[in-house]
Short mmCIF file of C-alpha atoms and ligand atoms in Angstrom, two decimals:
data_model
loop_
_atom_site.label_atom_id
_atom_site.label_comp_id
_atom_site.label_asym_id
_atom_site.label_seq_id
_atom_site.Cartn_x
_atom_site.Cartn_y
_atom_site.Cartn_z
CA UNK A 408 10.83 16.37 28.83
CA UNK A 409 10.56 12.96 30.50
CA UNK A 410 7.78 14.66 33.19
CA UNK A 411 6.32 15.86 30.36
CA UNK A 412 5.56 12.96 28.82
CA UNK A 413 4.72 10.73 31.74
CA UNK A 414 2.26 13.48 32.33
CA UNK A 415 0.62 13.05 29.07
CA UNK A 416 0.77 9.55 29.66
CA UNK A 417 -1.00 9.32 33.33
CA UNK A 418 -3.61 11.86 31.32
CA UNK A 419 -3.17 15.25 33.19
CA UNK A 420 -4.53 17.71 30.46
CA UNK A 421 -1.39 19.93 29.62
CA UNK A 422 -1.18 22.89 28.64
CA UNK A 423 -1.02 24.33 24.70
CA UNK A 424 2.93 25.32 25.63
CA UNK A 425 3.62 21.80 27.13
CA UNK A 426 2.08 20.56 23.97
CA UNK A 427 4.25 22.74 21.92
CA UNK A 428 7.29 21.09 23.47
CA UNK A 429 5.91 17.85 23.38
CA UNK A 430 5.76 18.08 19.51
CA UNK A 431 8.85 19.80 18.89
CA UNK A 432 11.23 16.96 20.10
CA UNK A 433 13.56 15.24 22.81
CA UNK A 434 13.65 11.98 24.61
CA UNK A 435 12.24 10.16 21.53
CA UNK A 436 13.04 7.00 22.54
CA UNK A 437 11.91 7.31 25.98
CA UNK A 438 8.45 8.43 24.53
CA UNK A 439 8.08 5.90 21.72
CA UNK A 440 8.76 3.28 24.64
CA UNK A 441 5.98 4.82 26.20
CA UNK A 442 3.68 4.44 23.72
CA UNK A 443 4.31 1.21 22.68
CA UNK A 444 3.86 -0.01 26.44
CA UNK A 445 0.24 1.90 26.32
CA UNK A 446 -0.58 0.21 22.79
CA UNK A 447 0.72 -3.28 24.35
CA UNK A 448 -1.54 -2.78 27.44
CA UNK A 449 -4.48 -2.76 25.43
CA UNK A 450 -4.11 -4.35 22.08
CA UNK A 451 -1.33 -6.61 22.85
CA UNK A 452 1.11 -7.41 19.78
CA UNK A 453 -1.86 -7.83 17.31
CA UNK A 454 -2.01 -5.65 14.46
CA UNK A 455 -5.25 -5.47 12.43
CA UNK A 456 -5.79 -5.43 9.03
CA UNK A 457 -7.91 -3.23 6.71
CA UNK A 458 -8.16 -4.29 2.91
CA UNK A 459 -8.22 -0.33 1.30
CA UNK A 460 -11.00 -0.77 -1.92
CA UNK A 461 -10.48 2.74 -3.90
CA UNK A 462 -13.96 3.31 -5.45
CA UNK A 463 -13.11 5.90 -7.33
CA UNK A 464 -10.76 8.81 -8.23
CA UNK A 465 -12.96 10.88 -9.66
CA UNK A 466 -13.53 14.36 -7.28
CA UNK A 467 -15.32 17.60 -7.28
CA UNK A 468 -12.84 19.33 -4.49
CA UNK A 469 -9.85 20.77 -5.53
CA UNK A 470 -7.42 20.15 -2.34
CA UNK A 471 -3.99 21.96 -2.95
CA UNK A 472 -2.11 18.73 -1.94
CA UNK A 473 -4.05 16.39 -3.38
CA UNK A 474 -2.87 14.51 -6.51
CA UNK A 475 -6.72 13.22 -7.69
CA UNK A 476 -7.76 17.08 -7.04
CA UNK A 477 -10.72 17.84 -9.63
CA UNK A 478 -8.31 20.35 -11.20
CA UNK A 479 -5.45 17.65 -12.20
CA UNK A 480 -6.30 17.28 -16.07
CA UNK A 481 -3.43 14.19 -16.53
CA UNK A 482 -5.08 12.02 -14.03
CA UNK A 483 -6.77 9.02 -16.28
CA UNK A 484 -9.66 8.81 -14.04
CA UNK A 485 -11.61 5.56 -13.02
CA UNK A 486 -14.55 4.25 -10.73
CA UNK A 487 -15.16 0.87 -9.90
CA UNK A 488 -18.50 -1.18 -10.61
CA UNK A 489 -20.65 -2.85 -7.60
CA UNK A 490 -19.23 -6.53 -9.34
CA UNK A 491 -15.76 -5.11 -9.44
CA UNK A 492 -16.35 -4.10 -5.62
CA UNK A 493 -17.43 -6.66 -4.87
CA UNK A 494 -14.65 -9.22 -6.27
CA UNK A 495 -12.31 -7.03 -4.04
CA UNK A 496 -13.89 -8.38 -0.83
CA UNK A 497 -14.24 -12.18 -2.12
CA UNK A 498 -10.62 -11.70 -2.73
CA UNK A 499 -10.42 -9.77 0.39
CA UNK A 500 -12.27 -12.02 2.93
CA UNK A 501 -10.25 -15.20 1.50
CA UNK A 502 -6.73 -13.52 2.32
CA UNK A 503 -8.18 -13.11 5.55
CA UNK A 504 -9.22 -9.31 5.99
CA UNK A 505 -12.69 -8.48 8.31
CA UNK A 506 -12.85 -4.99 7.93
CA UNK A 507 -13.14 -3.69 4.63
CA UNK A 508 -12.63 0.02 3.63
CA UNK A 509 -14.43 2.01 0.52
CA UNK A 510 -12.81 5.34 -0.12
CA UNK A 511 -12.98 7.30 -2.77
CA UNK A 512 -12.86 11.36 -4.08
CA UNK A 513 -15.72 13.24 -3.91
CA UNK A 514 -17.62 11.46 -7.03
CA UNK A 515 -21.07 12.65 -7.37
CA UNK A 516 -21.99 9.53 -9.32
CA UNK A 517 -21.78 7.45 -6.11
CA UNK A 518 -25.15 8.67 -4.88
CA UNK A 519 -26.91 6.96 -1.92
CA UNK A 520 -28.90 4.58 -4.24
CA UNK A 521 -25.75 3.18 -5.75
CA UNK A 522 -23.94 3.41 -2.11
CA UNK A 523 -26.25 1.87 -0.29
CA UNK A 524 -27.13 -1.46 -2.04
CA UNK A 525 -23.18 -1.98 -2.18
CA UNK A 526 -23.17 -1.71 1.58
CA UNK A 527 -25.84 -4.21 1.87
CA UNK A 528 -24.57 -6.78 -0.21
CA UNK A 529 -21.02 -6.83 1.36
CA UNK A 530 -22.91 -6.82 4.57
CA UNK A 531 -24.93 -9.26 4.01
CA UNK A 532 -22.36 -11.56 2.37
CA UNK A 533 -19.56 -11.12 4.89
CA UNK A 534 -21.89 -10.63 8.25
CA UNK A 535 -18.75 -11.24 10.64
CA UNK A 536 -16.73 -8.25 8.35
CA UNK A 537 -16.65 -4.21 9.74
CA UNK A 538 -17.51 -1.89 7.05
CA UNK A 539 -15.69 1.46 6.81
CA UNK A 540 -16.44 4.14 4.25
CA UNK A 541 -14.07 7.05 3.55
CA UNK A 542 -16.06 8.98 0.97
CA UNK A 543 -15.74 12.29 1.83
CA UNK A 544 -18.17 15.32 3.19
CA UNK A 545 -21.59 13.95 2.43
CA UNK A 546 -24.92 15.30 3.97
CA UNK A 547 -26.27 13.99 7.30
CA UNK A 548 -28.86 12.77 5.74
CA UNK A 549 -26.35 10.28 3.54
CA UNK A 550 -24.47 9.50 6.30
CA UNK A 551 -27.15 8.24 8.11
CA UNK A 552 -28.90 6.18 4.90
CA UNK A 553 -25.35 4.76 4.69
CA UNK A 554 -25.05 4.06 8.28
CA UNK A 555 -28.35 2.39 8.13
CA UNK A 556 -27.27 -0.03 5.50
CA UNK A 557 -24.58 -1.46 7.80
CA UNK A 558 -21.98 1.07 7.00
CA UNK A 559 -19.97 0.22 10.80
CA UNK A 560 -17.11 2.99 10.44
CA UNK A 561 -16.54 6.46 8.40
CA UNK A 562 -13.19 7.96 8.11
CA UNK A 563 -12.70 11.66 7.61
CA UNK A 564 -9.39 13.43 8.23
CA UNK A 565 -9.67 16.90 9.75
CA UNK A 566 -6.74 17.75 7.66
CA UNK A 567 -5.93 20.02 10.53
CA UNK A 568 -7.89 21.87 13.12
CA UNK A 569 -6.41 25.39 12.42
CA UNK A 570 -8.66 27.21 10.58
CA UNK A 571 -6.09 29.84 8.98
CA UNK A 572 -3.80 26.43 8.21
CA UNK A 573 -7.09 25.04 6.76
CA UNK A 574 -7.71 27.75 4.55
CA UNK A 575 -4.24 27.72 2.77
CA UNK A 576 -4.46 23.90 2.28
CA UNK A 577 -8.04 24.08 0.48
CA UNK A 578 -9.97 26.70 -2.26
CA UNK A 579 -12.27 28.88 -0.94
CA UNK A 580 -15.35 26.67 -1.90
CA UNK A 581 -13.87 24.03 1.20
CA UNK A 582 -15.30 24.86 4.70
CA UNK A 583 -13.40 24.41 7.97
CA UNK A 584 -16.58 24.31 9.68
CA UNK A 585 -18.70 21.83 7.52
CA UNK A 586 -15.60 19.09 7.85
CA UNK A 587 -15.49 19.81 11.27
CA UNK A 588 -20.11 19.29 11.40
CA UNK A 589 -19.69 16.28 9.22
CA UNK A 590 -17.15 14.91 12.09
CA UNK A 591 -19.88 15.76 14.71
CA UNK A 592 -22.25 13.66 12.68
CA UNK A 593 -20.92 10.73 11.77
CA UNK A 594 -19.80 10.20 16.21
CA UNK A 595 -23.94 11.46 16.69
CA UNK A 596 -25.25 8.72 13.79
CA UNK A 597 -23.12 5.38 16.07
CA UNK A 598 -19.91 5.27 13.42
CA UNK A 599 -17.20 4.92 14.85
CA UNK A 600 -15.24 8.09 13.52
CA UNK A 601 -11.94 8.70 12.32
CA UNK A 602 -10.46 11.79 12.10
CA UNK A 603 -6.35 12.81 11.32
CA UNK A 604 -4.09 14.78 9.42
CA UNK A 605 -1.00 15.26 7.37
CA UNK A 606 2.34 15.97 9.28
CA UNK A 607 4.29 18.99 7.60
CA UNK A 608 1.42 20.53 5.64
CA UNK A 609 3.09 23.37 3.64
CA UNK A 610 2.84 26.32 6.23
CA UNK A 611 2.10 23.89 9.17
CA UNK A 612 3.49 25.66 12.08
CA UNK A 613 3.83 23.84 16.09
CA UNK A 614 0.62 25.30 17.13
CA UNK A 615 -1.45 24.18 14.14
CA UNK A 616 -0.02 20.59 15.39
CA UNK A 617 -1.23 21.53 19.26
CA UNK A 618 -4.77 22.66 17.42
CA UNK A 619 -4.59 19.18 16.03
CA UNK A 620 -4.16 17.13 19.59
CA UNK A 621 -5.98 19.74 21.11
CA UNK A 622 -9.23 18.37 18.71
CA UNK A 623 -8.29 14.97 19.11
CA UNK A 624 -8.76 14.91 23.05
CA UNK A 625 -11.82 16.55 22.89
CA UNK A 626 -13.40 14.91 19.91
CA UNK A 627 -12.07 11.11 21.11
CA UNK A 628 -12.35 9.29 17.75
CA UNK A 629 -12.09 5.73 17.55
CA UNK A 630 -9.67 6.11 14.36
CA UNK A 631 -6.97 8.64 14.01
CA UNK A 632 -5.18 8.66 10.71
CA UNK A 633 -1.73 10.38 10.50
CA UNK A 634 0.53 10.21 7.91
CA UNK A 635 3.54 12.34 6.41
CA UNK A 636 2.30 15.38 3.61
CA UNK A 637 4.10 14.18 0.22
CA UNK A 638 4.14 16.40 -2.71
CA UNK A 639 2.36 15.79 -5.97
CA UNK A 640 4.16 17.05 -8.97
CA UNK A 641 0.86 18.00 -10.64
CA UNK A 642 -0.26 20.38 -7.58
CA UNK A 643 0.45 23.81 -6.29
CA UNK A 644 2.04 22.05 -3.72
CA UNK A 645 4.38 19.61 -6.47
CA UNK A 646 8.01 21.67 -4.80
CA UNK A 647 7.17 21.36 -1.78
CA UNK A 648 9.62 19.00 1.08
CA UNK A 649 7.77 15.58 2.75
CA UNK A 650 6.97 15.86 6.04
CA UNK A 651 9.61 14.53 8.55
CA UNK A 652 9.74 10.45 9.24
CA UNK A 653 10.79 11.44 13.02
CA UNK A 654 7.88 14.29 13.49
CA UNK A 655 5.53 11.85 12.44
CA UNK A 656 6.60 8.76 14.59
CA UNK A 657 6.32 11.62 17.27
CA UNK A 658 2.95 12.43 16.37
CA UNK A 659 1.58 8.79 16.23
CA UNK A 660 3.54 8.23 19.69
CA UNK A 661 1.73 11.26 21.05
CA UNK A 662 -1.30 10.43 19.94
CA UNK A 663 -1.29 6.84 21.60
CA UNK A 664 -0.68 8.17 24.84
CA UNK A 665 -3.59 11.40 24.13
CA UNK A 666 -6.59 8.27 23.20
CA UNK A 667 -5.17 4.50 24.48
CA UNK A 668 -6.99 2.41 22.76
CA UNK A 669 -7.62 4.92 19.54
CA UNK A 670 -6.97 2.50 16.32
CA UNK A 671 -4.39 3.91 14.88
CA UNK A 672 -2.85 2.74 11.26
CA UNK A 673 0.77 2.93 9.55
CA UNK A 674 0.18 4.64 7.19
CA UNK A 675 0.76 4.08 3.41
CA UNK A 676 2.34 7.41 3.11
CA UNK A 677 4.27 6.46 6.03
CA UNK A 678 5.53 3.42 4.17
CA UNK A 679 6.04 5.45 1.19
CA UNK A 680 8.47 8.26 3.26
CA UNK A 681 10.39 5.05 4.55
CA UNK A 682 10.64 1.66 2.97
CA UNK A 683 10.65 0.52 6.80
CA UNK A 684 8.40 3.43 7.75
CA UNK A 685 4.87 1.23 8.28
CA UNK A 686 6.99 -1.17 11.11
CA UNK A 687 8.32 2.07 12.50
CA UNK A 688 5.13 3.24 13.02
CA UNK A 689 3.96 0.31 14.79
CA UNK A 690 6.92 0.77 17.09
CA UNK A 691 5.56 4.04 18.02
CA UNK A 692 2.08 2.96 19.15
CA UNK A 693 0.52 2.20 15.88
CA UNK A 694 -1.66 -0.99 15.75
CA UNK A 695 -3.47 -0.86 12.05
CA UNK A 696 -2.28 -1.87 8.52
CA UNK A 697 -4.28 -1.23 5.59
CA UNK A 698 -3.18 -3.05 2.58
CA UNK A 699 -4.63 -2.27 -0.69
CA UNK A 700 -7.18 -4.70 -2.56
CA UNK A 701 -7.80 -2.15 -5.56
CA UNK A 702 -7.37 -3.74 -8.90
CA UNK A 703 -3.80 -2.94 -10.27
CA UNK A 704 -5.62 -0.21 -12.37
CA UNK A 705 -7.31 1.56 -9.80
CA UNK A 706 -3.87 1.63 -7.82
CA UNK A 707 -1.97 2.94 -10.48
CA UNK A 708 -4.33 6.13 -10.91
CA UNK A 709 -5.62 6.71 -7.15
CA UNK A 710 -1.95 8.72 -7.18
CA UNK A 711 -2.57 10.67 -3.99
CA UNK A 712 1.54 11.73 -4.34
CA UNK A 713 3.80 10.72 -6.24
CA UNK A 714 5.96 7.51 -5.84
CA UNK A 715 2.69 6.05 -3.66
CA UNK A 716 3.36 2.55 -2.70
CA UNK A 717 1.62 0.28 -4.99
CA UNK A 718 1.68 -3.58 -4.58
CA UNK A 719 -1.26 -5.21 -3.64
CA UNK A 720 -1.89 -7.43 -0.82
CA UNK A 721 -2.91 -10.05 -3.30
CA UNK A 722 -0.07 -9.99 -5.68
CA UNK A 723 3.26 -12.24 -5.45
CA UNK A 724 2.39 -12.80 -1.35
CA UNK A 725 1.96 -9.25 -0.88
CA UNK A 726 -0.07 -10.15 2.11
CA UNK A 727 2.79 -12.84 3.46
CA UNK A 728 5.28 -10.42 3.54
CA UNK A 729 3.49 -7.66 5.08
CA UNK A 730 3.10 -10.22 7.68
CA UNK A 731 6.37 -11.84 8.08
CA UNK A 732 8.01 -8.34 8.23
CA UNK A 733 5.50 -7.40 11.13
CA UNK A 734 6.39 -10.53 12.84
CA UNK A 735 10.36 -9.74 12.65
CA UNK A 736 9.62 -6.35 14.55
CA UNK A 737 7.68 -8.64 17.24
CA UNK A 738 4.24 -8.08 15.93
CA UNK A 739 1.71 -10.67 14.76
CA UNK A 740 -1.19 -9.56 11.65
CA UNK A 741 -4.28 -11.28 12.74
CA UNK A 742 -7.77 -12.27 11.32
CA UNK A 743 -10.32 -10.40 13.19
CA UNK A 744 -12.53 -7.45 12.39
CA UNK A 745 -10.37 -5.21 15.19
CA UNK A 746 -12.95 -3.12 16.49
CA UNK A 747 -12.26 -0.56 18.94
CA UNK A 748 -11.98 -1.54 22.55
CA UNK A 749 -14.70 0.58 24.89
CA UNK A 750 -13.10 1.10 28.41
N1 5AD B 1251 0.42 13.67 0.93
C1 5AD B 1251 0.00 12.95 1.99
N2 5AD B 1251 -1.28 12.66 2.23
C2 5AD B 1251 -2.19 13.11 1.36
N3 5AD B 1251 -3.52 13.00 1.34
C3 5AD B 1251 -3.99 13.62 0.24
N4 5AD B 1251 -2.97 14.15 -0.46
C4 5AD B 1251 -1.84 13.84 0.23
C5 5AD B 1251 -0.47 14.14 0.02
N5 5AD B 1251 -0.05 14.86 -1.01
C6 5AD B 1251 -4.27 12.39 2.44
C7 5AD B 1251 -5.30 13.38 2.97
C8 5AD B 1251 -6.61 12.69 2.72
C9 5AD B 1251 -6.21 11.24 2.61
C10 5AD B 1251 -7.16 10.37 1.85
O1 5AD B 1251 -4.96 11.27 1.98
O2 5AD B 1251 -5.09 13.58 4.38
O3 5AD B 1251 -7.57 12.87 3.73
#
């Protein structure tokens, strides 16, 4: 196992069985060591920050996992106005974040006319600030509008790169291969792309999880988002178990040593599996936080899963603590917009 993982780390392309074995455990210290050394190498001990806006919870896709699916009738559902945005970054920039991050379901009332002035404005406003949106499949044609207003980054998990796995997760109306063109895209337009998935999917088997590095190598996003699969009570998924703290520390490990400089976040799921999970994470290679600057009433109802962490970096020194608790596991949170580092 140890050859197989300083292989991975000197970059000889393995094979889908050394993959398997990779995933499915042993030496897990020895690798997370790894990783972090890789991370170190090229990002130091910083850790950037991302304030998380969530636009909306409104969505037309009907994801089996997902707790704001367009088929969840309890969900009190919300969007937030271009002033209400806006406040979020004021708030945002003066606690110190540069990159701000606009996700949001599927809304179809956040056309490219109301997108795209938003964009603007926050550019214009906070010029030294990165912009990422995470809104979704959207046409090329948006995509580009969007990344012509001075949208910087676009995240869009994969969800997972096995089609068959793919096709259990989503309704029939979801396509494997449009996610996978609007991935293509977004790289093509100059974002720079984020792609991920959810560790223990229901019916997520090893080689799914090889699919899923497999894509990552080849596609080389600048982002990779990875976090545990929680269940929602008001899905078809609702009795389903969380994906494993330890298979997921793996899987960001793995990851750092498949793209080294890839920006790679703790995830709020992961921090929601673990109260210590998000400084785990770092330990294993990640080097992104992304604290929420929602208003409290958009963070109550953007209920991915249940039990979904919900204090704000702005409330009772939300952000200080975050910080301080980074610091203790020899990290330091740091003002800067954290871009990716080209080789
Ligand atoms: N558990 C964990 N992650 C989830 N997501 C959606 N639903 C869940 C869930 N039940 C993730 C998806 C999506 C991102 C915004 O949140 O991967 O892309």
């Amino acid at each position: 196992m140890k050859a197989l993982i300083d292989k991975l780390a000197e970059g000889v392309s393995l094979s889908d069985g050394e993959l398997g074995l990779l995933i499915e455990g042993g030496e897990g210290e020895y690798l997370r060591e790894r990783a972090e050394k890789v991370r170190i190498a090229h990002y130091g001990r910083e850790v950037y920050l991302r304030g998380l806006i969530e636009l909306t919870n409104y969505c037309g896709n009907n994801c089996l996992y997902c707790g704001i699916r367009a088929g969840n009738r309890r969900v009190r559902r919300y969007r937030l106005s271009p002033e209400e945005i806006l406040a979020c970054c004021e708030r945002g920039y003066r606690l110190g974040f540069r990159t701000f991050v606009l996700q949001g379901g599927e809304d179809p009332a956040f056309t490219d006319s109301v997108l795209c002035p938003i964009v603007e404005s926050i550019k214009s406003r906070w010029p030294d600030c990165a912009l990422t949106l995470s809104l979704g499949e959207r046409s090329r044609e948006s995509y580009r509008r969007l990344r012509e207003a001075g949208a910087d980054r676009y995240l869009l998990r994969h969800e997972t790169a096995d089609r068959e796995h793919y096709g259990r997760l989503h309704p029939a109306a979801m396509s494997f291969d449009n996610r996978m063109a609007c991935l293509y895209q977004l790289k093509e337009l100059g974002y720079q792309t984020g792609c991920g998935f959810m560790v223990g999917s229901p019916g997520q088997t090893t080689a799914a999880l090889v699919r899923d590095l497999r894509f990552i190598r080849e596609f080389e996003p600048e982002m990779v988002g990875i976090g545990p699969f929680l269940p929602h009570g008001e899905t078809p998924f609702g009795d389903r178990p969380a994906g494993s703290l330890t298979l997921t520390l793996r899987l960001l490990a793995l990851v750092r040593l498949l793209l080294p400089r890839v920006l790679l976040p703790a995830t709020t799921a992961l921090g929601t599996l673990h109260p210590e999970g998000r400084e785990l994470g770092i330990l294993h290679g990640a080097n992104v936080v992304m604290p929420n600057l929602s208003p409290p009433e958009a963070r109550e109802n953007y209920m991915l899963y249940d039990n979904k962490l919900n204090t704000g970096a702005e409330e009772a020194g939300g952000l200080e603590e975050l910080a301080r608790r980074l610091e203790k596991t020899g990290y330091q949170a740091v003002v800067s917009r954290g871009d990716h580092r080209k080789p």
